[in-house]
CSV table of C-alpha atoms in Angstrom, one decimal:
chain,number,residue,atom,x,y,z
A,1,MET,CA,-24.9,18.4,-9.0
A,2,ASN,CA,-25.3,15.3,-11.1
A,3,CYS,CA,-24.0,11.8,-10.4
A,4,LYS,CA,-20.9,12.1,-12.5
A,5,GLU,CA,-19.9,15.3,-10.7
A,6,PHE,CA,-20.6,13.7,-7.4
A,7,ILE,CA,-18.2,10.9,-8.2
A,8,ASP,CA,-15.6,13.3,-9.6
A,9,PHE,CA,-15.7,15.2,-6.3
A,10,MET,CA,-15.7,12.1,-4.1
A,11,GLY,CA,-12.0,11.9,-3.6
A,12,ALA,CA,-11.7,15.6,-2.7
A,13,TYR,CA,-14.7,15.2,-0.3
A,14,LEU,CA,-13.1,12.4,1.5
A,15,ASP,CA,-9.8,14.3,1.8
A,16,ASP,CA,-11.8,17.3,3.2
A,17,ASP,CA,-10.5,19.3,0.2
A,18,LEU,CA,-13.8,20.6,-1.1
A,19,PRO,CA,-14.6,24.3,-0.8
A,20,ARG,CA,-17.7,24.9,1.3
A,21,PRO,CA,-20.3,25.6,-1.6
A,22,GLN,CA,-19.2,22.4,-3.4
A,23,ARG,CA,-19.2,20.4,-0.1
A,24,GLU,CA,-22.8,21.5,0.6
A,25,ALA,CA,-23.9,20.6,-2.9
A,26,PHE,CA,-22.1,17.2,-2.5
A,27,GLU,CA,-23.8,16.5,0.8
A,28,GLN,CA,-27.2,17.6,-0.6
A,29,LYS,CA,-26.8,15.1,-3.5
A,30,LEU,CA,-25.7,12.5,-1.0
A,31,ALA,CA,-28.9,12.9,1.0
A,32,GLU,CA,-31.1,12.8,-2.1
A,33,CYS,CA,-29.6,10.2,-4.4
A,34,ASP,CA,-29.6,6.4,-3.7
A,35,TYR,CA,-27.1,5.7,-6.5
A,36,CYS,CA,-24.6,8.2,-5.1
A,37,ARG,CA,-25.1,7.1,-1.5
A,38,HIS,CA,-24.5,3.5,-2.6
A,39,PHE,CA,-21.5,4.4,-4.7
A,40,LEU,CA,-19.8,6.3,-1.9
A,41,GLU,CA,-20.5,3.5,0.6
A,42,THR,CA,-19.1,0.8,-1.7
A,43,TYR,CA,-16.1,3.1,-2.6
A,44,ARG,CA,-15.2,3.2,1.1
A,45,GLN,CA,-15.7,-0.5,1.4
A,46,ALA,CA,-13.5,-1.2,-1.5
A,47,VAL,CA,-10.7,0.9,0.0
A,48,ALA,CA,-11.1,-0.9,3.3
A,49,VAL,CA,-11.0,-4.3,1.6
A,50,GLY,CA,-7.8,-3.3,-0.3
A,51,LYS,CA,-6.1,-2.4,3.0
A,52,LYS,CA,-7.3,-5.5,4.8
A,53,CYS,CA,-6.0,-7.8,2.1
A,54,HIS,CA,-2.6,-6.3,2.5
A,55,ASN,CA,-2.5,-6.2,6.3
A,56,CYS,CA,1.0,-7.3,7.3
A,57,GLU,CA,0.1,-7.7,11.0
A,58,GLU,CA,-2.7,-10.1,10.3
A,59,ASP,CA,-0.5,-12.1,8.0
A,60,GLY,CA,2.6,-11.8,10.2
A,61,GLN,CA,3.2,-15.5,10.6
A,62,THR,CA,2.7,-16.1,6.9
A,63,LEU,CA,5.1,-13.3,6.0
A,64,ASN,CA,7.8,-14.7,8.3
A,65,ASP,CA,7.3,-18.2,6.8
A,66,GLN,CA,7.7,-16.8,3.3
A,67,VAL,CA,11.1,-15.2,3.8
A,68,PRO,CA,13.7,-17.5,2.3
A,69,GLU,CA,16.8,-18.0,4.4
A,70,ASP,CA,18.9,-17.8,1.2
A,71,LEU,CA,17.6,-14.2,0.7
A,72,ILE,CA,18.7,-13.2,4.2
A,73,GLN,CA,22.1,-14.8,3.6
A,74,ALA,CA,22.4,-13.0,0.2
A,75,ILE,CA,21.7,-9.7,1.8
A,76,LEU,CA,24.2,-10.3,4.6
A,77,HIS,CA,26.8,-11.2,2.0
A,78,ALA,CA,26.0,-8.2,-0.1
A,79,ARG,CA,26.7,-6.0,2.9
A,80,THR,CA,30.2,-7.6,3.2
A,81,ARG,CA,30.8,-6.9,-0.5
A,82,ALA,CA,29.5,-3.3,-0.1
A,83,GLU,CA,32.0,-2.5,2.6
Z,1,MET,CA,21.8,-15.7,16.4
Z,2,ASN,CA,23.9,-14.7,19.4
Z,3,ARG,CA,23.4,-11.1,20.3
Z,4,SER,CA,26.4,-9.2,21.8
Z,5,ALA,CA,25.9,-7.1,24.9
Z,6,THR,CA,25.9,-4.0,22.7
Z,7,THR,CA,23.1,-5.2,20.4
Z,8,PRO,CA,19.8,-4.4,22.0
Z,9,THR,CA,16.8,-6.6,21.9
Z,10,PRO,CA,13.9,-5.4,19.8
Z,11,LYS,CA,11.0,-3.9,21.6
Z,12,ALA,CA,7.3,-3.6,20.8
Z,13,ALA,CA,6.3,-2.7,17.3
Z,14,ALA,CA,4.5,0.6,16.6
Z,15,ASP,CA,1.2,0.7,14.8
Z,16,THR,CA,1.9,1.7,11.2
Z,17,PRO,CA,3.0,-0.5,8.4
Z,18,HIS,CA,6.6,0.8,8.4
Z,19,HIS,CA,7.2,1.2,12.1
Z,20,TRP,CA,8.9,-1.9,13.2
Z,21,ALA,CA,10.1,-3.7,16.3
Z,22,ILE,CA,13.5,-2.1,16.6
Z,23,ASP,CA,14.0,0.5,19.3
Z,24,GLU,CA,15.9,3.0,17.2
Z,25,PRO,CA,17.8,5.2,19.7
Z,26,ASP,CA,19.5,2.1,21.2
Z,27,PHE,CA,19.9,0.3,18.0
Z,28,LEU,CA,21.4,3.0,15.7
Z,29,PRO,CA,24.9,3.2,17.3
Z,30,GLY,CA,25.5,-0.5,16.6
Z,31,LEU,CA,24.6,0.0,13.0
Z,32,LYS,CA,26.8,3.1,12.7
Z,33,ARG,CA,29.7,1.2,14.2
Z,34,GLY,CA,29.3,-1.5,11.6
Z,35,ASP,CA,28.4,-4.2,14.2
Z,36,PRO,CA,27.6,-7.3,12.0
Z,37,GLU,CA,25.2,-8.6,14.6
Z,38,ALA,CA,23.3,-5.3,14.6
Z,39,PHE,CA,23.0,-5.5,10.8
Z,40,GLU,CA,21.9,-9.1,10.9
Z,41,LEU,CA,19.3,-8.3,13.4
Z,42,LEU,CA,18.1,-5.4,11.3
Z,43,VAL,CA,17.9,-7.6,8.2
Z,44,ARG,CA,16.1,-10.4,10.0
Z,45,GLU,CA,13.7,-8.0,11.7
Z,46,GLN,CA,12.8,-5.9,8.6
Z,47,THR,CA,12.9,-8.4,5.8
Z,48,PRO,CA,9.4,-9.9,6.2
Z,49,ARG,CA,7.6,-6.6,6.0
Z,50,LEU,CA,10.0,-5.1,3.4
Z,51,LEU,CA,9.8,-8.2,1.2
Z,52,ALA,CA,6.0,-7.9,1.5
Z,53,LEU,CA,6.3,-4.3,0.3
Z,54,THR,CA,8.6,-5.1,-2.7
Z,55,ARG,CA,6.3,-8.0,-3.6
Z,56,ARG,CA,3.3,-5.6,-3.5
Z,57,LEU,CA,5.0,-3.4,-6.0
Z,58,LEU,CA,6.8,-6.0,-8.1
Z,59,GLY,CA,5.0,-9.3,-7.7
Z,60,GLN,CA,6.3,-12.6,-6.3
Z,61,ASP,CA,9.3,-12.9,-8.7
Z,62,GLN,CA,13.0,-12.4,-8.3
Z,63,ASP,CA,12.7,-8.7,-8.9
Z,64,ALA,CA,11.2,-8.3,-5.4
Z,65,ALA,CA,14.1,-10.0,-3.7
Z,66,ASP,CA,16.6,-8.1,-5.9
Z,67,ALA,CA,15.0,-4.8,-5.0
Z,68,LEU,CA,15.2,-5.6,-1.3
Z,69,GLN,CA,18.8,-6.5,-1.6
Z,70,ASP,CA,19.5,-3.3,-3.5
Z,71,ALA,CA,17.7,-1.4,-0.7
Z,72,PHE,CA,19.8,-3.0,2.1
Z,73,ILE,CA,23.0,-2.2,0.2
Z,74,GLN,CA,22.0,1.4,0.1
Z,75,VAL,CA,21.2,1.2,3.8
Z,76,PHE,CA,24.6,-0.3,4.6
Z,77,ARG,CA,26.3,2.4,2.5
Z,78,GLY,CA,24.3,5.3,3.8
Z,79,ILE,CA,23.9,4.5,7.5
Z,80,ASP,CA,26.9,6.6,8.4
Z,81,GLY,CA,25.3,9.7,6.9
Z,82,PHE,CA,21.9,9.0,8.4
Z,83,ALA,CA,21.3,12.1,10.4
Z,84,GLY,CA,18.4,10.9,12.5
Z,85,ASP,CA,16.1,13.6,11.4
Z,86,ALA,CA,13.5,10.9,10.5
Z,87,ARG,CA,12.9,7.6,12.1
Z,88,LEU,CA,15.3,4.9,11.0
Z,89,SER,CA,12.4,2.7,10.0
Z,90,THR,CA,10.9,5.5,7.9
Z,91,TRP,CA,14.2,6.1,6.2
Z,92,ILE,CA,14.7,2.4,5.3
Z,93,HIS,CA,11.0,2.1,4.2
Z,94,ARG,CA,11.5,5.0,1.7
Z,95,ILE,CA,14.8,3.5,0.4
Z,96,THR,CA,13.0,0.2,-0.2
Z,97,ILE,CA,10.2,1.9,-2.0
Z,98,ASN,CA,12.6,3.8,-4.2
Z,99,ALA,CA,14.6,0.6,-5.0
Z,100,ALA,CA,11.3,-1.2,-5.9
Z,101,LEU,CA,10.2,1.7,-8.1
Z,102,MET,CA,13.5,1.7,-9.9
Z,103,LYS,CA,13.1,-2.0,-10.7
Z,104,LEU,CA,9.5,-1.4,-11.8
Z,105,ARG,CA,10.5,1.4,-14.2
Z,106,LYS,CA,13.2,-0.8,-15.7
Z,107,ALA,CA,11.1,-4.0,-16.0
Z,108,GLY,CA,7.9,-2.7,-17.5
Z,109,ARG,CA,4.8,-4.7,-16.8
Z,110,ARG,CA,2.4,-7.2,-18.3
Z,111,ASN,CA,-1.2,-8.4,-17.9
Z,112,GLU,CA,-2.5,-4.9,-17.2
Z,113,VAL,CA,-6.2,-4.1,-17.7
Z,114,SER,CA,-7.3,-0.7,-19.1
Z,115,ILE,CA,-8.2,1.8,-16.3
Z,116,GLU,CA,-10.8,3.4,-18.6
Z,117,SER,CA,-12.8,0.1,-18.7
Z,118,LEU,CA,-13.0,0.2,-14.9
Z,119,LEU,CA,-14.3,3.7,-14.4
Z,120,PRO,CA,-18.0,4.4,-13.9
Z,121,VAL,CA,-20.2,5.3,-16.9
Z,122,PHE,CA,-23.1,7.7,-16.9
Z,123,ASP,CA,-25.9,8.7,-19.2
Z,124,ALA,CA,-25.6,11.8,-21.4
Z,125,GLY,CA,-26.8,14.1,-18.6
Z,126,GLY,CA,-24.3,12.7,-16.0
Z,127,GLY,CA,-26.9,10.5,-14.5
Z,128,PRO,CA,-26.5,6.9,-13.4
Z,129,PRO,CA,-26.2,4.1,-15.9
Z,130,SER,CA,-29.4,2.3,-17.0
Z,131,THR,CA,-28.2,-0.8,-15.0
Z,132,GLY,CA,-28.8,1.3,-11.8
Z,133,VAL,CA,-27.5,0.2,-8.4
Z,134,VAL,CA,-26.4,-3.4,-7.8
Z,135,PRO,CA,-26.3,-3.7,-4.0
Z,136,TRP,CA,-23.4,-5.1,-2.1
Z,137,ARG,CA,-23.6,-7.3,0.9
Z,138,ASN,CA,-23.7,-5.5,4.1
Z,139,PRO,CA,-20.4,-4.1,5.5
Z,140,GLU,CA,-20.1,-6.8,8.1
Z,141,GLU,CA,-20.4,-9.5,5.5
Z,142,VAL,CA,-17.9,-7.8,3.3
Z,143,THR,CA,-15.4,-7.6,6.1
Z,144,ASP,CA,-15.9,-11.3,7.0
Z,145,ILE,CA,-15.4,-12.3,3.4
Z,146,ALA,CA,-12.3,-10.1,3.0
Z,147,GLN,CA,-10.7,-11.9,6.0
Z,148,ARG,CA,-10.7,-15.2,4.2
Z,149,ARG,CA,-7.2,-16.1,3.2
Z,150,GLU,CA,-8.2,-17.2,-0.3
Z,151,MET,CA,-10.1,-13.9,-0.8
Z,152,LYS,CA,-7.1,-11.9,0.3
Z,153,ARG,CA,-5.0,-13.6,-2.3
Z,154,LYS,CA,-7.7,-13.0,-5.0
Z,155,VAL,CA,-8.0,-9.3,-4.1
Z,156,ARG,CA,-4.2,-8.9,-4.3
Z,157,GLN,CA,-4.2,-10.6,-7.7
Z,158,LEU,CA,-6.9,-8.3,-8.9
Z,159,ILE,CA,-5.1,-5.2,-7.7
Z,160,ASP,CA,-1.9,-6.5,-9.3
Z,161,GLN,CA,-3.7,-6.2,-12.7
Z,162,LEU,CA,-4.2,-2.5,-12.4
Z,163,PRO,CA,-1.9,-0.3,-14.5
Z,164,ASP,CA,1.4,0.5,-12.7
Z,165,ASN,CA,0.9,4.2,-12.5
Z,166,TYR,CA,-2.4,3.7,-10.7
Z,167,ARG,CA,-1.4,0.6,-8.7
Z,168,THR,CA,1.7,2.3,-7.3
Z,169,VAL,CA,-0.3,5.3,-6.1
Z,170,LEU,CA,-2.9,3.0,-4.5
Z,171,ILE,CA,-0.3,0.9,-2.7
Z,172,LEU,CA,1.8,3.9,-1.5
Z,173,ARG,CA,-1.2,5.9,-0.3
Z,174,ASP,CA,-3.7,3.3,0.9
Z,175,ILE,CA,-1.5,0.3,1.9
Z,176,GLU,CA,1.8,1.9,2.9
Z,177,GLU,CA,-0.1,4.9,4.3
Z,178,LEU,CA,2.2,7.6,2.9
Z,179,ASP,CA,0.7,11.0,2.6
Z,180,THR,CA,0.1,12.8,-0.7
Z,181,ARG,CA,3.3,14.9,-0.4
Z,182,GLU,CA,5.6,11.9,0.2
Z,183,THR,CA,3.9,9.9,-2.6
Z,184,ALA,CA,4.3,12.8,-5.0
Z,185,LYS,CA,8.0,13.1,-4.1
Z,186,LEU,CA,8.7,9.4,-4.6
Z,187,LEU,CA,6.9,9.2,-7.9
Z,188,ASP,CA,8.1,12.6,-9.1
Z,189,LEU,CA,4.5,13.8,-9.7
Z,190,PRO,CA,2.6,17.0,-8.7
Z,191,PRO,CA,0.5,16.4,-5.6
Z,192,GLY,CA,-2.7,17.1,-7.7
Z,193,ALA,CA,-1.8,14.2,-10.0
Z,194,VAL,CA,-1.3,11.9,-7.1
Z,195,LYS,CA,-4.8,12.8,-5.8
Z,196,THR,CA,-6.4,12.3,-9.2
Z,197,ARG,CA,-4.6,9.0,-9.8
Z,198,LEU,CA,-5.6,7.8,-6.3
Z,199,HIS,CA,-9.2,8.5,-6.9
Z,200,ARG,CA,-9.2,6.8,-10.3
Z,201,ALA,CA,-7.4,3.8,-8.8
Z,202,ARG,CA,-9.9,3.5,-6.0
Z,203,LEU,CA,-12.8,3.7,-8.5
Z,204,ALA,CA,-11.1,0.9,-10.5
Z,205,LEU,CA,-10.6,-1.0,-7.3
Z,206,ARG,CA,-14.3,-0.7,-6.5
Z,207,ALA,CA,-15.1,-1.9,-10.0
Z,208,ILE,CA,-12.9,-5.0,-9.8
Z,209,LEU,CA,-14.1,-5.9,-6.3
Z,210,ALA,CA,-17.8,-5.4,-7.1
Z,211,PRO,CA,-18.3,-9.0,-8.5
Z,212,LEU,CA,-16.9,-10.4,-5.3
Z,213,PHE,CA,-19.2,-8.5,-3.0
Z,214,GLU,CA,-22.4,-7.9,-4.9
Z,215,ARG,CA,-25.4,-9.7,-3.3
Z,216,GLY,CA,-26.0,-13.2,-4.4
Z,217,ASP,CA,-22.6,-13.8,-5.9
Z,218,LEU,CA,-21.2,-16.0,-3.2
């Protein structure tokens, strides 16, 4: 397996979707190749950072502060019109 | 807001992005009766997270507010027919995603970067590029940096530049934590296409974040 194939298979590997022979080849490449090991690690970090930067619970106060009251009122009025 | 005796007080939130503070079995009858206070409570409870969701998909502009309003109108109109075979919060979450996707399809987008330019390149034999490996800071440092408010904003802005068909999959799968099947249904795509797009979107995400986290950059 070369580095391109390793990266092509990475999503399926993380989803546990790889058939056993490809999984074994993937893990062998992971053990042998610094580039692929680094790439997989940073891929995982990037996904984690993406999640963290959208974490509602951590930003809960900010989110509540950012809800305009006029939007709430518009939604409540829309309900009256929808009835 | 004064709550009537029939409108329950919200209880503890569950642990996923679309499970909210409302205790559904107690809360649903008030909604089905058309109790205005129940609806107001629902709107006030859910709007922060749902507006955050529509803003993720549509940006900070009026479209996000309009999509949320459209979603609540569908909720008001559909609550009588809600059979309870899914969680109320899940049902409303999906309605909101659909409303936002409808707006997105109508509006088109701008300021997109090409996905191809963000995918990794290899030499002719599928080996690594001649630039080799540029190390990132260690995972603890990356986590610390990603917690800074300014950095969160910057990362969100970078993600917002991804092409819609990749960005929406990334948001639905990784941020909203929908599974492949649900995402495929909402986007009207085969599950395999969702998996492929998610992988390419994550590769692009890694590429746009790399300058922020490579050693020596901050």
